[in-house]
C-alpha angles and dihedrals in degrees: 000000000000089000091054091049091049091048091051091050090050092051091048091048091049091051092048090049091050092050091047092050090047092050092045090050091051091050090050091051090053100044117014106175119213117221113285093356143092123280115275116250120262118268089252092054091046090052091051091049091049090047091051092050092047091050090049091052092049093049118098112255128231097269093047091051093047090052089056100044145296125347117201121210118187117212131159099106096135097058094039093055091042089055090050093050100250101106133044120241111229096029092047092187114157096235087147087079090070100031101042109015091160090064092050091051090049093052091049088054092047091054093048090047087054094052111278113148091198136059104205115199110242096241097122105132090004088118129120097262095052093045089051090057092057094040096249104109089127088065094056099108094036095053093047095047092045093050091049092047092052093047093046092053092054094042093051093046095047102035092241123142116262117228130190118211138217126167149175109324098206088219098077110114119179091216097049116072090188090062089054090056092046091050090049091053090050091052093047096053095049092044090050092057091046092053091049089052090057101245119182094220141345130243120211108188153169096033116159092179109069090204092058089049088052090055089052093048092051092047092054092043090061089065094056091235123126113268126215108192122180136183129222109224117204129194094306111061094232136083117273091260088053099256117150111253090242091055092045091052091049091052091051091050090050089050090059106270113150093195125029132179143093140313137177129354097065127067123229098273097048093043096048096069090055096056101072091056092054095040090058093044100057138046096210126082121287129225132206123183110161127182111255096246132113100248117172139204088262093046103025098168133054089238090059098050117120128197119221092193099054132028107166098094118158088219093045092245138045091261122126111359104023103051094113096110090057100052115131117235118238093257091059090054091049091050091050090052092053094048094046092047090050087058090056098262107145103170106072138168147127125260136199111003096026123141130191090261089063091052092048090050090051092049093048092047088057092052099263129134106203120185090267089062088078085079099039111139120284107182092179085085096052114120094230106020099034135102103208111133091233092063120106117251094218090060094047092049089051094054094098090061096055 
């Protein structure tokens, strides 16, 4: 009897050991940790990663897409997050990337939903100089890598192109060679993180000095990635060192830029006259990303706008927090897109102040139907202004009194 009990215990122990070894083996298959490192991803995760990389390789790149037609790039993150209360006007440092990454991801998705072909990492003004000003230089690498990680996630899930971003350093001084070296170092570190994140191309933007833009173009060119380099044109339609815009564009093209043009500062109707000059001066693609504000020939930039109805601005002018009365409607943005594209401008977008409705209008004006077009306006269903046969006649007849 004792022998039978002992034999039963042995069999139970053997079964338990077998189950334990089986479970242990399964765990090892799922997460086999290399020495001194993190556990490797599961085979399913690895497959997804390989699939994502394969899809990225099979996607058409920026230059292929531009050769076929327009590419839309949504910008405007700074002003949108300032309006929402997650970013400080003046400093304009994208701290929201670290503090509310979910909101940044959501806005990326909104812009793609509206028709943007590009997810641009929110690293504008996430450079060393700006972070010094707000006392967060220690967060430089973290904020850049986080912004790139967020953008990459959305780009890979939506099929959009992923763009890195560098911009005006605010330290570049034509007469100070040391500032040129410092600007170069700032470009190189941000570009390095962008390359590691697997971006499809890099945007260098908002340069008022053509020579600083050249430094940016050369820095991107070293990576072998396409470079989109755009100038910010202030009141005088020349670069800050007084180069004609045609000459500045030629220099950028010679420095390695694949796309040259303008972004920010000027609204649609004061940027449009500048485009023909640049389009005829270069062989590469041309970009146009105006701010969505009604600038005029007398007040050609959004910094120069004045408001005849209100004068008591904390900043002394409507820029940057009181530009609401000057916002372009969506139809103006659509009209700009059509006119710019007719000039041969293929890289299009909207800069500071843009909302998803502006991007949708641009996409629709260029013949696209992005997912957001499902909800494009249909006033035939409006209770007072509509024409649907279900509408009540007494409401329609009252429309003129609204």
